[in-house]
PDB file of C-alpha atoms in Angstrom:
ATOM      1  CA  UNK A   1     -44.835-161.378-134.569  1.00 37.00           C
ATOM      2  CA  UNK A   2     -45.363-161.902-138.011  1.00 36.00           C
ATOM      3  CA  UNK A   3     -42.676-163.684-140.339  1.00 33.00           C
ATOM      4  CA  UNK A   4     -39.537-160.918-140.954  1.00 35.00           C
ATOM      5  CA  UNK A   5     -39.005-159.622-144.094  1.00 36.00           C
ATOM      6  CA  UNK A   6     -35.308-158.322-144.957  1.00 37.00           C
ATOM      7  CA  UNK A   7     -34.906-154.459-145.747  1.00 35.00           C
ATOM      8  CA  UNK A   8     -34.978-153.773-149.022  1.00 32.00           C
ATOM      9  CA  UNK A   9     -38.439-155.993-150.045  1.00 31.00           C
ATOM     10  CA  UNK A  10     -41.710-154.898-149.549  1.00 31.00           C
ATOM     11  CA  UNK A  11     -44.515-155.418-146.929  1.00 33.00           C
ATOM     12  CA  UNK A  12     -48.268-155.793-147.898  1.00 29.00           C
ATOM     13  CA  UNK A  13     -50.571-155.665-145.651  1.00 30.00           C
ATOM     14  CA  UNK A  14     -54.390-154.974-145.080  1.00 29.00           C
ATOM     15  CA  UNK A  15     -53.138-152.172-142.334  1.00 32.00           C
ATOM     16  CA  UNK A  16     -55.646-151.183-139.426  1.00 31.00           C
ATOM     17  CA  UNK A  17     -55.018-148.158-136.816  1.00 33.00           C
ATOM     18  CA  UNK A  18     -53.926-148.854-133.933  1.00 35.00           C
ATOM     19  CA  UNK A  19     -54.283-145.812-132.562  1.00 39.00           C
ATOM     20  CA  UNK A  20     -57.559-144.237-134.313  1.00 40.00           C
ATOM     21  CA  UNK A  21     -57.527-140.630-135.840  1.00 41.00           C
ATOM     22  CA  UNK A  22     -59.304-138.209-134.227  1.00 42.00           C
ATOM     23  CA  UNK A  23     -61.322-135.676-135.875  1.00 45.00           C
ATOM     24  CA  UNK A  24     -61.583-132.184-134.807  1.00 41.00           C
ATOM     25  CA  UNK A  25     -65.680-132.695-135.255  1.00 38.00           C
ATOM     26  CA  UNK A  26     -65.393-135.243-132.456  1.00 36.00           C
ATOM     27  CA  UNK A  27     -65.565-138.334-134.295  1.00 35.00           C
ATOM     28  CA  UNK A  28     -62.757-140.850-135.542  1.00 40.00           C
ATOM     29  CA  UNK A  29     -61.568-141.687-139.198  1.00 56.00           C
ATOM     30  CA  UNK A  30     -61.908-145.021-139.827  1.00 63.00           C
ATOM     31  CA  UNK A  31     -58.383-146.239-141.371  1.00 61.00           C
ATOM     32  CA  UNK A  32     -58.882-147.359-145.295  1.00 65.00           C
ATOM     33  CA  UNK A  33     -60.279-150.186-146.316  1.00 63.00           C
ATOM     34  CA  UNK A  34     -58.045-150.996-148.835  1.00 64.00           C
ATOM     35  CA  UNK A  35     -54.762-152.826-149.014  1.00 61.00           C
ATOM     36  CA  UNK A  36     -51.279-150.624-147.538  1.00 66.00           C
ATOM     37  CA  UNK A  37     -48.123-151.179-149.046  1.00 70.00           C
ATOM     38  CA  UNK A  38     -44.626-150.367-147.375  1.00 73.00           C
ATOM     39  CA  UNK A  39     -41.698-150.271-149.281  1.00 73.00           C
ATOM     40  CA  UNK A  40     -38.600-149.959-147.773  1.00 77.00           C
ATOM     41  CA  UNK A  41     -35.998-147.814-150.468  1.00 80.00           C
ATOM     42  CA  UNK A  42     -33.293-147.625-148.150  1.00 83.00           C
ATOM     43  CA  UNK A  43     -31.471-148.228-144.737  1.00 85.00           C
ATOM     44  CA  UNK A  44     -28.579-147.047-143.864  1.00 89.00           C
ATOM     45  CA  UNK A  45     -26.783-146.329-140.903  1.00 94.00           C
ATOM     46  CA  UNK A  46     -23.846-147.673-138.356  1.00 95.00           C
ATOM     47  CA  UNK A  47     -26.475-149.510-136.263  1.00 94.00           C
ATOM     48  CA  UNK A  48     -28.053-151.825-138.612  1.00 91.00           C
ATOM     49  CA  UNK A  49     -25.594-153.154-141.134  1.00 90.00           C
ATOM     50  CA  UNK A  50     -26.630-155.120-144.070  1.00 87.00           C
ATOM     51  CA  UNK A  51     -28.731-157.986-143.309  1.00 83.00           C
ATOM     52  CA  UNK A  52     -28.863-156.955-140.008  1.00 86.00           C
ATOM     53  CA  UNK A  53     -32.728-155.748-139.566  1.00 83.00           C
ATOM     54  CA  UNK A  54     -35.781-156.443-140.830  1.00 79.00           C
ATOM     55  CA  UNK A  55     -39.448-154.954-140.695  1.00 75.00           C
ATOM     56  CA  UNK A  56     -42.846-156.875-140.764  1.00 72.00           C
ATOM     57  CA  UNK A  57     -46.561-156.246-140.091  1.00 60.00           C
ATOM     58  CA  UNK A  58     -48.054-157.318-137.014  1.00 57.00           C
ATOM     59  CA  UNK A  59     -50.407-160.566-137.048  1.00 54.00           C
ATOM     60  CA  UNK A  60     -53.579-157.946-135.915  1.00 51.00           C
ATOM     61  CA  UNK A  61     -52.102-155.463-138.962  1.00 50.00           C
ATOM     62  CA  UNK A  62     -52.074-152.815-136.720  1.00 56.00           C
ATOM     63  CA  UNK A  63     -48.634-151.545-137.136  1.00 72.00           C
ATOM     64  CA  UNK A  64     -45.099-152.160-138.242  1.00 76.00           C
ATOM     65  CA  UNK A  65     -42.683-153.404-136.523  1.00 81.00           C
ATOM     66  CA  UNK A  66     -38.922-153.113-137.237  1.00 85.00           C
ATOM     67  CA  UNK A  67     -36.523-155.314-135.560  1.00 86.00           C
ATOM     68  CA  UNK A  68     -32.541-155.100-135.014  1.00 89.00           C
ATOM     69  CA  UNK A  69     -29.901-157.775-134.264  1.00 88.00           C
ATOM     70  CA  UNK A  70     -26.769-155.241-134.242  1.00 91.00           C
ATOM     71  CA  UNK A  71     -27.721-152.170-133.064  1.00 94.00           C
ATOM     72  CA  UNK A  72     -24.905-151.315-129.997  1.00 95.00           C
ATOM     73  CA  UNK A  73     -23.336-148.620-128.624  1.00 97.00           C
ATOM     74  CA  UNK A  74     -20.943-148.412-125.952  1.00 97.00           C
ATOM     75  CA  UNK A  75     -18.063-146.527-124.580  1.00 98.00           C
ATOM     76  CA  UNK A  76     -14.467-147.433-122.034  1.00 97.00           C
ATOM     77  CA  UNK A  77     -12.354-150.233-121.730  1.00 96.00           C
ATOM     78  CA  UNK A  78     -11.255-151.163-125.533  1.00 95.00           C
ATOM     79  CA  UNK A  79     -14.185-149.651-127.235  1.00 96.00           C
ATOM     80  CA  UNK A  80     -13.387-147.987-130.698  1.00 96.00           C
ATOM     81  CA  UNK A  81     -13.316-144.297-130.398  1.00 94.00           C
ATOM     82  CA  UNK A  82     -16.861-144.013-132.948  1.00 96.00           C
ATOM     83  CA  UNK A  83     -18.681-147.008-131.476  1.00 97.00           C
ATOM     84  CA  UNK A  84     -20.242-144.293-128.750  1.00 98.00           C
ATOM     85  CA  UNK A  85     -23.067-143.454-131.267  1.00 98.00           C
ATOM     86  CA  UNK A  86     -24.643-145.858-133.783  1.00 97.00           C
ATOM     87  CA  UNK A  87     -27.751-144.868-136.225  1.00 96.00           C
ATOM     88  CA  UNK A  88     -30.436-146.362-138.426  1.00 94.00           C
ATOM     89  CA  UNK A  89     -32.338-144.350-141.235  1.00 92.00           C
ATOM     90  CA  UNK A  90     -35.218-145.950-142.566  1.00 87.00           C
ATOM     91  CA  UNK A  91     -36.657-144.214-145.729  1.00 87.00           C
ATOM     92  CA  UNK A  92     -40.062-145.742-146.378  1.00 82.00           C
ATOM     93  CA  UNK A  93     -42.532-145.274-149.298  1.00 80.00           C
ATOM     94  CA  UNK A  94     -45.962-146.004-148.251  1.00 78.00           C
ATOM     95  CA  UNK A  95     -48.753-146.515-150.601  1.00 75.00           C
ATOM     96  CA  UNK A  96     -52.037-145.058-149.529  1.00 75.00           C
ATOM     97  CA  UNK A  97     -55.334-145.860-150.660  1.00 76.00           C
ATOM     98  CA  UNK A  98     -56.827-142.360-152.558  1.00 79.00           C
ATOM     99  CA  UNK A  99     -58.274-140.110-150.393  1.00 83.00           C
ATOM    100  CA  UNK A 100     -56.371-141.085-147.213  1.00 82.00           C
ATOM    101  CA  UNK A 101     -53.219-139.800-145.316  1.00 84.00           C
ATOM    102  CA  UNK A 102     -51.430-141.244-142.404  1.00 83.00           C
ATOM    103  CA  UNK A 103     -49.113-140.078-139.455  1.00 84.00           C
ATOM    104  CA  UNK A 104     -47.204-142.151-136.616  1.00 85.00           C
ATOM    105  CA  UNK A 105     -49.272-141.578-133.731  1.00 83.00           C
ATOM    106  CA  UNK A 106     -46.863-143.847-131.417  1.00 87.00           C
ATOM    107  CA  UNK A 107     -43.433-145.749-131.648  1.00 89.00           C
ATOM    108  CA  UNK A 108     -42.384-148.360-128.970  1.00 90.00           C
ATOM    109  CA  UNK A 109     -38.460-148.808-128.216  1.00 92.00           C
ATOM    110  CA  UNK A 110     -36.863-151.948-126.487  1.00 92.00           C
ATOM    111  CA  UNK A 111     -33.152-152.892-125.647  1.00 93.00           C
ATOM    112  CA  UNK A 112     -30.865-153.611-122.973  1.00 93.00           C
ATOM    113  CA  UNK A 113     -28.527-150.808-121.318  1.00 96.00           C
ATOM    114  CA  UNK A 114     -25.382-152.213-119.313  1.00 97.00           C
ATOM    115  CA  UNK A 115     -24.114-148.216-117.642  1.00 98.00           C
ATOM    116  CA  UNK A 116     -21.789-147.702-115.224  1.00 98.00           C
ATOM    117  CA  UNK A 117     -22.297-145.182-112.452  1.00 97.00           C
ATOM    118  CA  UNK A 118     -21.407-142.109-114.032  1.00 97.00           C
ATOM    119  CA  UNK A 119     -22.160-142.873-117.260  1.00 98.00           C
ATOM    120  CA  UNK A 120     -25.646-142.369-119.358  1.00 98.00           C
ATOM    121  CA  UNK A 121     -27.273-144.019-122.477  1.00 98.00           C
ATOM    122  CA  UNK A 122     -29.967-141.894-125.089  1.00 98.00           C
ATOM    123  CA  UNK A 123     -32.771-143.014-127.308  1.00 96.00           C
ATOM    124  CA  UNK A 124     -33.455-140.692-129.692  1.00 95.00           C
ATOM    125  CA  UNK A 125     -35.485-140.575-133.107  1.00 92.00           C
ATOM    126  CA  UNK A 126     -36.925-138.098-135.303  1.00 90.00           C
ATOM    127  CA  UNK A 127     -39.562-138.410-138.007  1.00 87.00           C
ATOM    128  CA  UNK A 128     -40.330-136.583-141.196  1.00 87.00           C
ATOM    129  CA  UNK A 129     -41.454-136.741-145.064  1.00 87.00           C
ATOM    130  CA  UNK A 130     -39.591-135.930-147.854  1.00 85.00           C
ATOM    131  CA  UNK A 131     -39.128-132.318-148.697  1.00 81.00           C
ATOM    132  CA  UNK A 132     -41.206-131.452-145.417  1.00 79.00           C
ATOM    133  CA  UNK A 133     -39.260-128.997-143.245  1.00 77.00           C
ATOM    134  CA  UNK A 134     -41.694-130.280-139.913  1.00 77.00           C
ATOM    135  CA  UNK A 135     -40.317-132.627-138.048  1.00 81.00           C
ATOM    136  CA  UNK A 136     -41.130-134.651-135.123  1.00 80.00           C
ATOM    137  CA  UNK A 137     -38.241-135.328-132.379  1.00 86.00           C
ATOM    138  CA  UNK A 138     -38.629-137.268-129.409  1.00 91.00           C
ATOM    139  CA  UNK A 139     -35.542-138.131-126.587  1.00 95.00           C
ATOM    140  CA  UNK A 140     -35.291-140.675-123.770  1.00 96.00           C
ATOM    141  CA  UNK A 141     -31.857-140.277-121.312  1.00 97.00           C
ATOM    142  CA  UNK A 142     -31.325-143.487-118.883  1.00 98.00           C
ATOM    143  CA  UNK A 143     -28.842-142.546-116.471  1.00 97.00           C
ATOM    144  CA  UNK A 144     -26.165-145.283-115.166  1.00 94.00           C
ATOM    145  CA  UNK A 145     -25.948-147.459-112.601  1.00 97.00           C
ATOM    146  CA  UNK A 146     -28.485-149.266-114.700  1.00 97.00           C
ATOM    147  CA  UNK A 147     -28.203-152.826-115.968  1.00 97.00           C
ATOM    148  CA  UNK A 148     -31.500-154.050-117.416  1.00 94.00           C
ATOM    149  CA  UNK A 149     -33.879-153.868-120.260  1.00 93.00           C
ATOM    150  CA  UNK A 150     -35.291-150.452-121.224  1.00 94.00           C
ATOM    151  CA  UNK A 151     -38.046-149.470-122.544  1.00 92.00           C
ATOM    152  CA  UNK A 152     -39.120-145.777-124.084  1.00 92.00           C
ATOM    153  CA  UNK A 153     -42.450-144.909-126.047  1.00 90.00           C
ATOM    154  CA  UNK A 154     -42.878-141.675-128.210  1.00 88.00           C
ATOM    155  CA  UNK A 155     -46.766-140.189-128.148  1.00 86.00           C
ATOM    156  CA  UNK A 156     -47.773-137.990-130.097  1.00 80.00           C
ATOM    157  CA  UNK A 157     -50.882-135.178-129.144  1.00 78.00           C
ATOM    158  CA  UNK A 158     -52.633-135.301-132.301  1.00 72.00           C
ATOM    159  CA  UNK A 159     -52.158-131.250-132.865  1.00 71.00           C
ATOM    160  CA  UNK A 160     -48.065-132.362-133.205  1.00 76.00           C
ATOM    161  CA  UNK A 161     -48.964-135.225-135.927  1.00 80.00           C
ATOM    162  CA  UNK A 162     -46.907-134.923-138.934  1.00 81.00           C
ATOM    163  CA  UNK A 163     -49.170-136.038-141.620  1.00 84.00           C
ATOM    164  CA  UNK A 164     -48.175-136.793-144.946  1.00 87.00           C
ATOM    165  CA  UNK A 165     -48.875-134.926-147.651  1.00 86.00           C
ATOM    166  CA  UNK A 166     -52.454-135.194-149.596  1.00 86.00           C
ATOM    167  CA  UNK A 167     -52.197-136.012-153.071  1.00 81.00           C
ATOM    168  CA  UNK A 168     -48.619-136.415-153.478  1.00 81.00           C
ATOM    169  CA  UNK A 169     -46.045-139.340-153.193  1.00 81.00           C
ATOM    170  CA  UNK A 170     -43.729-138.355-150.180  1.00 84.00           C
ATOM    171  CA  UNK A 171     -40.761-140.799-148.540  1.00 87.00           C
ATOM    172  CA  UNK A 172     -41.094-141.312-144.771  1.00 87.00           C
ATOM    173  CA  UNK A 173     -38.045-141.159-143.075  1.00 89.00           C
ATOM    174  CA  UNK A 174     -37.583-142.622-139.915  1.00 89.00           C
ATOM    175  CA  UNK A 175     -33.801-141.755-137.679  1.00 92.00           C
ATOM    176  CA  UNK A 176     -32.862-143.156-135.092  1.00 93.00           C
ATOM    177  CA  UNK A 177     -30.058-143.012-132.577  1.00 95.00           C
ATOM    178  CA  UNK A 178     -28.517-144.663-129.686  1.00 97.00           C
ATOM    179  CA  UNK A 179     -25.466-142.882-127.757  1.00 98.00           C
ATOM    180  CA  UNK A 180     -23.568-143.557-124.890  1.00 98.00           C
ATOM    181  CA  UNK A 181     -21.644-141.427-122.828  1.00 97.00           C
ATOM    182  CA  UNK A 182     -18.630-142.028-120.329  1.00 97.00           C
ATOM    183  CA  UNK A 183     -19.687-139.485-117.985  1.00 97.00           C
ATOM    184  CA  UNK A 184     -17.894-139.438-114.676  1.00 97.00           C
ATOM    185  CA  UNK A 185     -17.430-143.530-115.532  1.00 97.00           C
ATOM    186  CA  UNK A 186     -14.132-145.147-115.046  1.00 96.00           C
ATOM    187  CA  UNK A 187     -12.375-145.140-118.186  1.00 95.00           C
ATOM    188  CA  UNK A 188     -11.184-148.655-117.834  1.00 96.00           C
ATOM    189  CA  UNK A 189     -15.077-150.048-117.759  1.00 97.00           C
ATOM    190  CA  UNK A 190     -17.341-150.421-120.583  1.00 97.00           C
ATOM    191  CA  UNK A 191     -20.473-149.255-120.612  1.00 98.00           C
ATOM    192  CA  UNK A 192     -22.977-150.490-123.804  1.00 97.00           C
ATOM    193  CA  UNK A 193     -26.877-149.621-124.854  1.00 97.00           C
ATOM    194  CA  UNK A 194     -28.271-152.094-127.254  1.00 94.00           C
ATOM    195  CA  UNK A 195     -31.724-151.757-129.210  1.00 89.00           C
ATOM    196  CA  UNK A 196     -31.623-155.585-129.442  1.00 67.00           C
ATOM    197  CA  UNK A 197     -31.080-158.093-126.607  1.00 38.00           C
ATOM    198  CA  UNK A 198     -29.407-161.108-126.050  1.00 38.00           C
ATOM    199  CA  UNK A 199     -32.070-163.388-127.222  1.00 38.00           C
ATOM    200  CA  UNK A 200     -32.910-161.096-130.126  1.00 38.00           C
ATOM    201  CA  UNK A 201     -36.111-160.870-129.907  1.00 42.00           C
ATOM    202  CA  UNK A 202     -36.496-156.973-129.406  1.00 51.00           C
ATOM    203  CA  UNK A 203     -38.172-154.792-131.842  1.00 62.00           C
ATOM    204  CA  UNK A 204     -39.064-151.191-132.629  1.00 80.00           C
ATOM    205  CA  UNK A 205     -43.014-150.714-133.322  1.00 83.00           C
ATOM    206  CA  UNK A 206     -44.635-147.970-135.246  1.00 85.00           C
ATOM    207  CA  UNK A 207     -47.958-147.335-134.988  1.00 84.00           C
ATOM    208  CA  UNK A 208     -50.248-145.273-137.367  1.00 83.00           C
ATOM    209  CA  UNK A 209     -52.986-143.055-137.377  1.00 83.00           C
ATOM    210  CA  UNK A 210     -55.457-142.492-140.208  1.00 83.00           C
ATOM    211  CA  UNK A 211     -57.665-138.843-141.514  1.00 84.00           C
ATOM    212  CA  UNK A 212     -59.453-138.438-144.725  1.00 86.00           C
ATOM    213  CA  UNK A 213     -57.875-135.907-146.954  1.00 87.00           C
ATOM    214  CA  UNK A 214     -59.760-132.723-147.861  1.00 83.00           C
ATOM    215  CA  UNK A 215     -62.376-133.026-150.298  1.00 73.00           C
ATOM    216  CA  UNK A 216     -62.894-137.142-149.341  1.00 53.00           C
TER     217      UNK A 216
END
């Protein structure tokens, strides 16, 4: 993977699609030729504290990855009462070159789920544009016993793309969740879901899809 940047800077990159974009005439839309910028205005959220995640471009420039070292929920033993859930909001600005739009086509999850028998973990993240009222929503459950890594993609058909706006300057926002839940579990044993592992070397990746806008 390429070299992290912290939240909060910017990513440049000559951007490529990883998954093409197809058009309803049967052909594909090349993705633009010219340079992408990502800007990251803002993360918040319980699951990736300051200095705590970062986002870079992949060596092919095919997508962006974004990748957590303290993103953990759990439940039982001593846990604090809150630590069940845990969240991350990304709200990017992406530059586009004129005449283009984009949409995530795909998003690849990884972590490591410790559940007790009884007890379940959730992936969940949603996706949508500033001052758009369509949203994309995808959910993965992982039901305990289950001690390993996980794994959980979202695809999207290309008739449920949310596309950004032509012609216009729109935020991408980007939520995501992890929850765990007791279940039938014994209260007395903890049960965690991480969307980082123990050598930290997990990551979330995003990849985009490309259409000419209207007129182009």
């Amino acid at each position: 993977m390429a070299s992290g940047l912290l939240l909060g800077g910017a990513v440049t990159a000559l951007v490529a699609a990883a998954v093409p974009a197809h058009n309803p005439s049967g052909g594909f839309t090349d993705p633009p030729p010219d340079k992408i910028v990502i800007d990251v205005a803002t993360v918040n959220g319980s699951g990736c504290p300051a200095g705590t995640a970062a986002v870079a471009v992949s060596e092919d420039n095919t997508a962006f990855t974004v990748t957590y070292s303290d993103y953990l929920a759990q439940v039982g033993g001593n846990s604090d009462p809150t630590a069940f859930r845990k969240n991350c909001q990304l709200n990017l600005l992406v530059h586009v070159p004129q005449g283009f739009t984009y949409a995530i086509a795909e998003a690849d999850y990884r972590g490591f789920a410790s559940l007790q028998a009884g007890a379940s973990g959730v992936q969940r993240a949603s996706y949508y544009f500033q001052g758009s009222s369509q949203t994309a929503a995808k959910t993965h459950t992982f039901p305990g016993a289950y001690n390993d890594n996980w794994q959980a993609t979202d695809t999207t058909d290309w008739a449920q793309l949310v596309w950004a706006p032509c012609g216009v300057q729109r935020n991408f926002n980007i939520n995501t969740e992890v929850r765990v839940n007791a279940g039938t579990s014994s209260p007395s044993k903890v049960s965690f879901m991480t969307m980082d592992s123990t050598d930290g070397d997990i990551s979330t990746v995003y990849h985009m899809a490309w259409k000419a806008c209207p007129g182009k």
